[in-house]
Tab-separated table of C-alpha atoms in Angstrom:
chain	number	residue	atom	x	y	z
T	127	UNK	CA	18.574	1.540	-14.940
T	128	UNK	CA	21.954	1.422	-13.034
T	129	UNK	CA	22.078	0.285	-9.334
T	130	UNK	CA	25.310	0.185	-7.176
T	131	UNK	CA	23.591	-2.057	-4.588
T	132	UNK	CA	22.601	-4.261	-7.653
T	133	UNK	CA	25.748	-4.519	-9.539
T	134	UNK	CA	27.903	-4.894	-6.294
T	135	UNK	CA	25.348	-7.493	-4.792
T	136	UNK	CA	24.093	-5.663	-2.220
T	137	UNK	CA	20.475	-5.395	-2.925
T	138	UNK	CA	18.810	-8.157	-4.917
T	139	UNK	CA	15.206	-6.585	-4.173
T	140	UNK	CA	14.853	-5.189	-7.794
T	141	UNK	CA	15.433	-8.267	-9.912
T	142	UNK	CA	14.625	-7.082	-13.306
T	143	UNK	CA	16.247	-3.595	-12.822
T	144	UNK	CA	18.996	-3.882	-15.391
T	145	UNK	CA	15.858	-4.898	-17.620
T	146	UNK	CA	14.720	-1.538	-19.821
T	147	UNK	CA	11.589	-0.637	-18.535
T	148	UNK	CA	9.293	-1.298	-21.627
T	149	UNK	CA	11.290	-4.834	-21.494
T	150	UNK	CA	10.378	-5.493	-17.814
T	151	UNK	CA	6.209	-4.214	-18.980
T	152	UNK	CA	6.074	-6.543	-21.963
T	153	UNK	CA	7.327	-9.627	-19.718
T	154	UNK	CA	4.597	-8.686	-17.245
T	155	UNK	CA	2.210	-8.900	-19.734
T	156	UNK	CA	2.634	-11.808	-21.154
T	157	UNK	CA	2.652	-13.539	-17.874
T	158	UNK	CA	-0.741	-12.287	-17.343
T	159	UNK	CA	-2.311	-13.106	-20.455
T	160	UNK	CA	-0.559	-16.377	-20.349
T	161	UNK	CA	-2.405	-16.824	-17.080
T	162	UNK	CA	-5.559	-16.045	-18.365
T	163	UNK	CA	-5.196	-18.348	-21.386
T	164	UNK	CA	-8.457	-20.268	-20.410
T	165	UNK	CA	-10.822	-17.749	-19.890
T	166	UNK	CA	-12.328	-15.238	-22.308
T	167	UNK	CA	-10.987	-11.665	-22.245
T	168	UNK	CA	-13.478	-8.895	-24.473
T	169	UNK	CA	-11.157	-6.421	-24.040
T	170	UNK	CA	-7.348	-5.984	-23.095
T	171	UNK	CA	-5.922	-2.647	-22.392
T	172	UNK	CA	-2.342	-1.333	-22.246
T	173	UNK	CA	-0.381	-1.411	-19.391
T	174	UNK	CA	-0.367	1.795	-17.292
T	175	UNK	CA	3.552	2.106	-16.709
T	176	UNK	CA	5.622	3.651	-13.843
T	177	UNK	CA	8.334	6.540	-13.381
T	178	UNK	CA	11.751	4.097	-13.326
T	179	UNK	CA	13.141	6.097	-9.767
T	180	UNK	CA	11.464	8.414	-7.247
T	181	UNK	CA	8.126	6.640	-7.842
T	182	UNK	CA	8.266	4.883	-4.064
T	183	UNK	CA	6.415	7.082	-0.526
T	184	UNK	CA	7.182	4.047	1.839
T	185	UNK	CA	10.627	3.231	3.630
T	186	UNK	CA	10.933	0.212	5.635
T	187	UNK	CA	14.417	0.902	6.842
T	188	UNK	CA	16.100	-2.199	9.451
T	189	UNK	CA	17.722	-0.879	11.940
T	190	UNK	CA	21.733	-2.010	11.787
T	191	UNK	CA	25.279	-1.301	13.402
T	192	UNK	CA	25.602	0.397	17.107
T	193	UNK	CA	24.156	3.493	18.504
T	194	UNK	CA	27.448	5.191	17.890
T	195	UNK	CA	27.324	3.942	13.867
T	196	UNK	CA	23.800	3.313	12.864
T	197	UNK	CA	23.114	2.326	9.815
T	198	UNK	CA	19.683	2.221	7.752
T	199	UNK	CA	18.906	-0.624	5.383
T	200	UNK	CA	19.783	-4.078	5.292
T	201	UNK	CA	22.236	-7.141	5.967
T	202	UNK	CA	23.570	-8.145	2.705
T	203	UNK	CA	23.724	-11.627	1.268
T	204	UNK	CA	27.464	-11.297	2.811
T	205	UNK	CA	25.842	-10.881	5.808
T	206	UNK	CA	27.255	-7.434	5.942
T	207	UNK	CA	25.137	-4.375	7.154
T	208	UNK	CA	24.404	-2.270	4.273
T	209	UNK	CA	22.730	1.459	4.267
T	210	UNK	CA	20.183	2.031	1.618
T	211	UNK	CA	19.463	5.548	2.174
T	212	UNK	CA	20.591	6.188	-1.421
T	213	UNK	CA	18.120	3.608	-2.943
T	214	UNK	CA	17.024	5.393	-6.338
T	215	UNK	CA	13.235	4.026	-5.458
T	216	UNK	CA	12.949	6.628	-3.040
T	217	UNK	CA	12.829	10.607	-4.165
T	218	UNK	CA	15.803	12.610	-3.392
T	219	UNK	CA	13.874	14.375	-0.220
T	220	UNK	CA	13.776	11.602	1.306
T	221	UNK	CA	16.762	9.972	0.323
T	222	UNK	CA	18.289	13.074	2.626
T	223	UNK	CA	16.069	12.549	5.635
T	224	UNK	CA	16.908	9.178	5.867
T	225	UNK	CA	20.671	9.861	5.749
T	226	UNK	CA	19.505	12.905	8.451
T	227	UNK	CA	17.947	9.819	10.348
T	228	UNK	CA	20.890	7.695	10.537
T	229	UNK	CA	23.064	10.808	12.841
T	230	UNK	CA	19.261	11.102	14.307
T	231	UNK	CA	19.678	7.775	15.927
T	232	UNK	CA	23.313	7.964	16.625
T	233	UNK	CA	22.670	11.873	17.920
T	234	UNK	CA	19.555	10.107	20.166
T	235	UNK	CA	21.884	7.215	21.627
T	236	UNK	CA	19.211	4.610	20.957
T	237	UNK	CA	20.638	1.190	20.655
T	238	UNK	CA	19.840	-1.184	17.394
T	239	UNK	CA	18.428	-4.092	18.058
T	240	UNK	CA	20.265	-7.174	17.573
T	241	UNK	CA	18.558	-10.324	16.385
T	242	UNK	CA	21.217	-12.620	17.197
T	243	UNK	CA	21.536	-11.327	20.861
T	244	UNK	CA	17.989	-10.528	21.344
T	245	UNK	CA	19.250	-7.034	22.599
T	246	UNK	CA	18.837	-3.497	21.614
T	247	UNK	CA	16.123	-0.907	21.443
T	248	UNK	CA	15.495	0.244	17.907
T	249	UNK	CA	13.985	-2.594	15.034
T	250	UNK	CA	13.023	-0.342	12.598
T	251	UNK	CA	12.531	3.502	10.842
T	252	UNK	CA	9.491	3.295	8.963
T	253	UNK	CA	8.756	6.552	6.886
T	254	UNK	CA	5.879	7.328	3.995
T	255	UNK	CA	5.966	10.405	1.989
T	256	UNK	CA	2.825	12.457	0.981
T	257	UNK	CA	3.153	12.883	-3.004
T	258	UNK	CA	0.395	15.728	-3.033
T	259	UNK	CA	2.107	17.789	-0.006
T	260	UNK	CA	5.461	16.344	0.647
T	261	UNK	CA	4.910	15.689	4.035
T	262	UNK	CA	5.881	12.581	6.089
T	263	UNK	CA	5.343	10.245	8.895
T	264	UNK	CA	8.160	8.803	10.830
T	265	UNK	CA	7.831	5.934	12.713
T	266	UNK	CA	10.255	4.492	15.200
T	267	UNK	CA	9.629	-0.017	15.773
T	268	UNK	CA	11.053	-0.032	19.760
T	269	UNK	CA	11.320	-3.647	21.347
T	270	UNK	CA	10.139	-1.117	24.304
T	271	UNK	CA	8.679	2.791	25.553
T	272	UNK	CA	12.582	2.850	26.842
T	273	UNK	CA	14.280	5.052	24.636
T	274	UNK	CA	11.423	6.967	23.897
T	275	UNK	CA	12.825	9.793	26.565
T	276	UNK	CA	16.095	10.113	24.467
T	277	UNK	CA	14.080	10.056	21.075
T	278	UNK	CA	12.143	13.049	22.269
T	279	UNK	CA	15.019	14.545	23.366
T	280	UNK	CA	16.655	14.618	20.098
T	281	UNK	CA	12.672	15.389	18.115
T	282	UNK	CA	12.663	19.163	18.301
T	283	UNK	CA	15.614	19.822	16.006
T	284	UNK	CA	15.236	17.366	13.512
T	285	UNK	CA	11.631	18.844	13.243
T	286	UNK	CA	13.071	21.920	12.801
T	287	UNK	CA	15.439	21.079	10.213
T	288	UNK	CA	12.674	18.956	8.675
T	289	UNK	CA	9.487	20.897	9.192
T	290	UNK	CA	7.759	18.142	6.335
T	291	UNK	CA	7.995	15.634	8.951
T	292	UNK	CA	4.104	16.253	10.537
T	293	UNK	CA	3.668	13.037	12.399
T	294	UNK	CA	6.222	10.778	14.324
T	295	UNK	CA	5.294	8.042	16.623
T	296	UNK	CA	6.881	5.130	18.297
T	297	UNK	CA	5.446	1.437	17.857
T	298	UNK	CA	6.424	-1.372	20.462
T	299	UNK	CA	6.938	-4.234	19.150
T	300	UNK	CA	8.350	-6.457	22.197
T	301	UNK	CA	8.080	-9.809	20.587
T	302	UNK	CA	11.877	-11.624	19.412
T	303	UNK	CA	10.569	-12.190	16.033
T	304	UNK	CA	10.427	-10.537	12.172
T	305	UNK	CA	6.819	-8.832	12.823
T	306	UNK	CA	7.191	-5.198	11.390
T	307	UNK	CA	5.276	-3.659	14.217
T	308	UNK	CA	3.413	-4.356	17.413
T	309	UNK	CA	-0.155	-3.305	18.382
T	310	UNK	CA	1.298	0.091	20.946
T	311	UNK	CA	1.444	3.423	19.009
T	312	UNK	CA	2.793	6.008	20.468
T	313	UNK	CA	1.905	9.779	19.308
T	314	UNK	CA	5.365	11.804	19.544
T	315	UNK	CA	2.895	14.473	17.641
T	316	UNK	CA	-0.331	16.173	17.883
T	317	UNK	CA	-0.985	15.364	14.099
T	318	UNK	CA	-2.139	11.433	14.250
T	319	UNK	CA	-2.346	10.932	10.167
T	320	UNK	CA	-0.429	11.760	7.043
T	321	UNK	CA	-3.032	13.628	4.305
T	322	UNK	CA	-2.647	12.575	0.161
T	323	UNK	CA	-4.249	13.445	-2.234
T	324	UNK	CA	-4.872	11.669	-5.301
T	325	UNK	CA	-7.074	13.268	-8.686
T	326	UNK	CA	-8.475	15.667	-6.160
T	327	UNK	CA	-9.777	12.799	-3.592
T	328	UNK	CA	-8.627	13.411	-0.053
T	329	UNK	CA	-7.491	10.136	1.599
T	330	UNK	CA	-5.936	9.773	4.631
T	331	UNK	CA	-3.067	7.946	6.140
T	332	UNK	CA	-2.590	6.159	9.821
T	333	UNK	CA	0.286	4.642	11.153
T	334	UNK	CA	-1.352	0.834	10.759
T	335	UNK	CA	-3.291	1.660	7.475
T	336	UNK	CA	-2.704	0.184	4.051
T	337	UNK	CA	-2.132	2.900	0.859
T	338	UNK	CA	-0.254	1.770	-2.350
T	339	UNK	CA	3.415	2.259	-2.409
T	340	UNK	CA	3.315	3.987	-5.795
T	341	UNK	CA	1.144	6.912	-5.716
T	342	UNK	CA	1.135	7.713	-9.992
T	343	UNK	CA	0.248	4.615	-10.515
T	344	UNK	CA	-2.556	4.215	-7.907
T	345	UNK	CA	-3.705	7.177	-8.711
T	346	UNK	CA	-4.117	6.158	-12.807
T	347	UNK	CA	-5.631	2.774	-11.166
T	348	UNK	CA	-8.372	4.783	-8.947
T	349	UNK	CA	-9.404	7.000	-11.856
T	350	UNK	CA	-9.515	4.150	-14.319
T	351	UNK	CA	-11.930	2.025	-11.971
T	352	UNK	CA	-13.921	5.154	-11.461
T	353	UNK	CA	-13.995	5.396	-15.198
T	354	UNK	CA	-15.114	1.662	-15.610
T	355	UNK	CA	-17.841	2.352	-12.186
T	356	UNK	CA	-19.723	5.284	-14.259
T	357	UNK	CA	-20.482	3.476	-17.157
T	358	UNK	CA	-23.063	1.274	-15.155
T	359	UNK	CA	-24.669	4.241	-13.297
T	360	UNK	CA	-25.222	2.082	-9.916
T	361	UNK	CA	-27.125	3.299	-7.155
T	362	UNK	CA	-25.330	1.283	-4.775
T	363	UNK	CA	-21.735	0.217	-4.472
T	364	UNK	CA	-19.920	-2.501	-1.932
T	365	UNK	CA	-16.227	-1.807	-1.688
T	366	UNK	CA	-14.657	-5.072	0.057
T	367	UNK	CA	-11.130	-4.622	1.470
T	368	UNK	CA	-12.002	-1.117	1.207
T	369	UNK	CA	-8.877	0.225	3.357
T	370	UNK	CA	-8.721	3.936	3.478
T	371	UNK	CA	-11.482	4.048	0.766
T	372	UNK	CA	-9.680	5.008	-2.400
T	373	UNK	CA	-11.533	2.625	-4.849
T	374	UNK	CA	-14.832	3.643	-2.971
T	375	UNK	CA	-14.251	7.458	-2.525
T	376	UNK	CA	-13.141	7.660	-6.427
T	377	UNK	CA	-16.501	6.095	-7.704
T	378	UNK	CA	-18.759	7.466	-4.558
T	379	UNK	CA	-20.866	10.744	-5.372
T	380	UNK	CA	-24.510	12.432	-3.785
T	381	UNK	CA	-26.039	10.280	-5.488
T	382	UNK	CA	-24.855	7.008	-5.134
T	383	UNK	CA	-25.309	5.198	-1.922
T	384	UNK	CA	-21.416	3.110	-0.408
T	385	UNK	CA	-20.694	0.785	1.742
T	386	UNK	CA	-16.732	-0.184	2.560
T	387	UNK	CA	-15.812	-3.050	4.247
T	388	UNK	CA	-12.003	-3.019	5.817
T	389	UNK	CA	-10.763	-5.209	8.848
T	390	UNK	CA	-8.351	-2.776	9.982
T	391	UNK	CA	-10.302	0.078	12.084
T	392	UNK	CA	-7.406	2.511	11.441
T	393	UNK	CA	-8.271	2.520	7.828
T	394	UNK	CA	-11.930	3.156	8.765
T	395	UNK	CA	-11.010	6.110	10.605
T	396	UNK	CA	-9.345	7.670	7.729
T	397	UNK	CA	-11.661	6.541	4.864
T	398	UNK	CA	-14.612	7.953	7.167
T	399	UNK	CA	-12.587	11.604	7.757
T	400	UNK	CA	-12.191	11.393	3.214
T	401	UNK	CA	-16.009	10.895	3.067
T	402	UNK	CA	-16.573	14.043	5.405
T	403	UNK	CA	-14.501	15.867	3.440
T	404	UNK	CA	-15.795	15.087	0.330
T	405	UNK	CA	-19.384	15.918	1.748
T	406	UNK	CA	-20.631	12.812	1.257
T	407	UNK	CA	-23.494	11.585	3.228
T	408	UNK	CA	-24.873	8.162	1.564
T	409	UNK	CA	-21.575	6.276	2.881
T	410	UNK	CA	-21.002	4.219	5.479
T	411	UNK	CA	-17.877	2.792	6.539
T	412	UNK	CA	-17.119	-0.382	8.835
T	413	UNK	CA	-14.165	-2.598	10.460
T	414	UNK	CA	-15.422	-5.830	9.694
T	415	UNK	CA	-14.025	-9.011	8.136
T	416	UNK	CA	-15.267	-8.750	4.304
T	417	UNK	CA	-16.484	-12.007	3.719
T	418	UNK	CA	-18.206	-12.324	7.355
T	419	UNK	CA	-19.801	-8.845	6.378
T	420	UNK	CA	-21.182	-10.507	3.061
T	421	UNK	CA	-22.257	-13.746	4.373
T	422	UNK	CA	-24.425	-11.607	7.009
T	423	UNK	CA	-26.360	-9.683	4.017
T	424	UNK	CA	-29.455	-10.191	2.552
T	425	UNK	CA	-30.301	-10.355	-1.406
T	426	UNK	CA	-32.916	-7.940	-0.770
T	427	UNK	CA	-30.229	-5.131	0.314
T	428	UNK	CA	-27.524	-6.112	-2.475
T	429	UNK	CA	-25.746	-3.551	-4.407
T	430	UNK	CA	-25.401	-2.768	-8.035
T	431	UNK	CA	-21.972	-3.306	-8.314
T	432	UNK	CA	-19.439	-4.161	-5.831
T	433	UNK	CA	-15.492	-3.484	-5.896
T	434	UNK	CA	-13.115	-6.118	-4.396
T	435	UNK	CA	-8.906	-5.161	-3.455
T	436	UNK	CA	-8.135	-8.560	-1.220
T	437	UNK	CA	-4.718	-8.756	-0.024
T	438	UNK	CA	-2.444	-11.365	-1.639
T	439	UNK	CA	-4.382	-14.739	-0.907
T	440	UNK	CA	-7.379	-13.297	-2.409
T	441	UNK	CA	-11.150	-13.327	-2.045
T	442	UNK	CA	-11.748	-17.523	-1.418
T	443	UNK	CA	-14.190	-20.037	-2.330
T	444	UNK	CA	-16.715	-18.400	0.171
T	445	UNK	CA	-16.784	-14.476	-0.696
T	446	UNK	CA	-16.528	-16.043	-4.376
T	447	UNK	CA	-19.551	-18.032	-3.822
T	448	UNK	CA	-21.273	-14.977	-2.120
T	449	UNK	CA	-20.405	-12.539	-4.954
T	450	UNK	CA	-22.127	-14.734	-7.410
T	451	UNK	CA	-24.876	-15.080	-5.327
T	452	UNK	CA	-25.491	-11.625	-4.872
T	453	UNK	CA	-25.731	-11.112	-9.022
T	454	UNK	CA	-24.164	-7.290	-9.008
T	455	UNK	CA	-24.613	-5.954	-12.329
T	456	UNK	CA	-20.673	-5.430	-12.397
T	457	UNK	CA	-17.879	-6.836	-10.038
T	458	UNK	CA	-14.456	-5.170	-10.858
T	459	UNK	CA	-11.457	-6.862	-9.121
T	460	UNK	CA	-8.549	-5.045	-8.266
T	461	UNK	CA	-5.286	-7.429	-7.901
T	462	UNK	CA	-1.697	-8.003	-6.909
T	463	UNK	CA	-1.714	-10.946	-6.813
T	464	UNK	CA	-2.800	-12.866	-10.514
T	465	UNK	CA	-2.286	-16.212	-9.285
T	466	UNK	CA	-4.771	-15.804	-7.155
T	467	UNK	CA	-6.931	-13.840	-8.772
T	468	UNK	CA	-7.614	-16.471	-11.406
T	469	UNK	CA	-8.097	-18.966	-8.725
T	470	UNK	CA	-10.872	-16.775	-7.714
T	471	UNK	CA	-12.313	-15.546	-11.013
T	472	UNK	CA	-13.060	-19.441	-11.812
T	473	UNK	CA	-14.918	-19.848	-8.589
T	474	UNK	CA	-17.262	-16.622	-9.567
T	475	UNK	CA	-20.144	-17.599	-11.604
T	476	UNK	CA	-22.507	-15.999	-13.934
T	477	UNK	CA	-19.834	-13.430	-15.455
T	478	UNK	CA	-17.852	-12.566	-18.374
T	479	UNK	CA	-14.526	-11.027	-18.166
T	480	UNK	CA	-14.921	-7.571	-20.182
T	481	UNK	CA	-11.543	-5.653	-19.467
T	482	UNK	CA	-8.906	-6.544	-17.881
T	483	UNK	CA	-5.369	-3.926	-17.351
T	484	UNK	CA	-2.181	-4.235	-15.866
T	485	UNK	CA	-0.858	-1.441	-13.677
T	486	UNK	CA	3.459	-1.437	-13.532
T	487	UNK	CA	2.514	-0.707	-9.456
T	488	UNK	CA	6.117	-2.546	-8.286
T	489	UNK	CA	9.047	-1.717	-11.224
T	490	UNK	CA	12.306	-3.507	-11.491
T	491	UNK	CA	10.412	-6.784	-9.543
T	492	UNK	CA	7.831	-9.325	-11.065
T	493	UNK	CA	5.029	-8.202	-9.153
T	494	UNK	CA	2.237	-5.849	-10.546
T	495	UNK	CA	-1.492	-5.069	-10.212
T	496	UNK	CA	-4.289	-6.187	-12.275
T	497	UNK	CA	-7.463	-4.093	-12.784
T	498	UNK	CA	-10.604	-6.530	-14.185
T	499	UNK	CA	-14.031	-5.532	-15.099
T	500	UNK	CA	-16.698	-8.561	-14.698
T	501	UNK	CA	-20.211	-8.221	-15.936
T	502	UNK	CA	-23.311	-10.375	-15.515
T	503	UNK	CA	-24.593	-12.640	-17.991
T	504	UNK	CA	-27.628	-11.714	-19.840
């Protein structure tokens, strides 16, 4: 795939992007079963792959330049300020509202903040696409409320150029440091959440809430763990690291009885509004720390099968230890991060590995997921 910011040095982001895509899959696999070279695999699948462009809903966008000449991107290795609103990762609507975003913030008068002089108003643009609807949430990173006035000032004709843009909302993040975003959101918007929808399964999206930044592909990785779920009929499923409940919500039914575990309470609020949607009654949602949550749990109340999505430093010695002590009849481990993931499949005892997939979740870089079915020993 061709990239200007690539070949002129601009970008680096996308490593393996002048790779062919099948090229950059078969590498990926064969560091993953080179990883798992000591443990018994039953049953590999193929990798599910990814569009090459347009397959990305999330912008993190620094804020560059002066108020009068904003620019949307990044510094280059040059040390140059470099807009990225034509990045081929993103799809071409909103490859145009971001280039509608940079005159936004010249048109508003809001300052960039400047890391060297610790001066400025406006860190970041953060915006996330809904595949299902097209619809998108803009978020404006302020070191302060200060130019909030001048933002909403400017709001009611870009929303009426851009009437996909449903929520917008200003996070302060005061602190002189590279943290994304602060703990004050600000609603510029009655709407508080951006809706997706993935094979017919209503999730939700806040401000502060995790979702995968490749909705084809999370949607193929939802539908093939709710394929793997069924097969063991449980009455009773855990999802750990649930955030807005996609693994959960895909496997849930009238039925079966769920419990998801998230730390983040913004995700709870959204995986609870799915549930309601979905009709679901036998669920129950909480923002708790996962392995505190299973550490407080008796054997007595355990579930049949329990679905795990840690972020990158994985599950740990302890939720390892309690997972094996539990004895589900199934455990299926959702990864992005294989290093640690066989770091933690060696800790959990009393399993065999039965499938294992890779999901092309992050093309043109060496990151990907990892889908893994464990059952108990007989």
């Amino acid at each position: 795939m061709k990239c200007d910011y690539f070949e002129r040095g601009d970008c680096l982001s996308c490593r393996n992007i002048q790779l062919p895509m099948v090229e950059q899959v078969n590498v990926k696999q064969q560091k993953l079963t080179d990883l798992f070279r000591d443990m018994s695999v039953k049953q590999w699948f193929s990798p599910i792959l990814s569009a090459e462009s347009g397959f990305r809903n999330k912008a993190k966008m620094v804020v560059l330049g002066a108020a009068h000449e904003p620019i949307l991107g990044l510094v280059n290795p040059q040390g140059e300020p470099i807009s990225l609103c034509d990045c081929s990762l993103y799809p071409k609507d909103m490859q145009l509202l971001l280039h509608r975003l940079e005159r936004f913030v010249q048109q508003a008068g809001v300052p960039p903040y400047r890391v060297d002089k610790a001066k400025g108003e406006l860190k970041f643009i953060l915006l996330t696409r809904s595949q299902s609807s097209g619809q998108f949430m803009l978020r404006f990173v302020l070191r302060s409320d200060n130019a909030i006035a001048r933002i909403e000032r400017e709001l009611p004709q870009l929303l009426q150029e851009f009437p996909q843009i449903t929520l917008v909302s200003a996070n302060i993040q005061p602190i002189h440091m590279a943290i994304l975003e602060g703990e004050r959101e600000i609603f510029l918007t009655e709407t508080t959440r951006l809706e997706e929808q993935l094979n017919h399964v209503p999730l939700f999206i806040r401000p502060k809430s995790f979702f995968q930044t490749n909705p084809d592909v999370a949607a193929q990785l939802y539908q093939i763990a709710r394929e793997w779920v069924t097969e063991f009929t449980p009455n009773y499923i855990w999802d750990l690291f649930c955030g807005v409940g996609g693994f959960g919500l895909h496997c849930a039914d009238h039925q079966i009885r769920l419990t998801g575990i998230e730390i983040e309470s913004e995700a709870i609020e959204c995986a609870i509004l799915s549930a309601s949607k979905l009709g679901l009654t036998q669920v129950d949602f909480s923002a708790l720390d996962s392995t505190h949550f299973a550490q407080g749990q008796s054997a007595e109340v355990k579930p049949d099968l329990i679905i795990v999505n840690p972020p990158r430093r994985g599950l740990g010695k302890t939720l390892c230890d309690s997972l094996s002590e539990f004895a589900p009849k199934a455990i299926v481990y959702s990864s992005c991060n294989p290093h640690t993931l066989i770091t933690d499949l060696a800790c959990i005892t009393g399993y065999e590995i039965t499938k294992v997939q890779m999901f092309d979740m992050f093309p043109h870089t060496d990151h990907f997921e990892v889908l893994v079915m464990l059952e108990l020993l007989q």
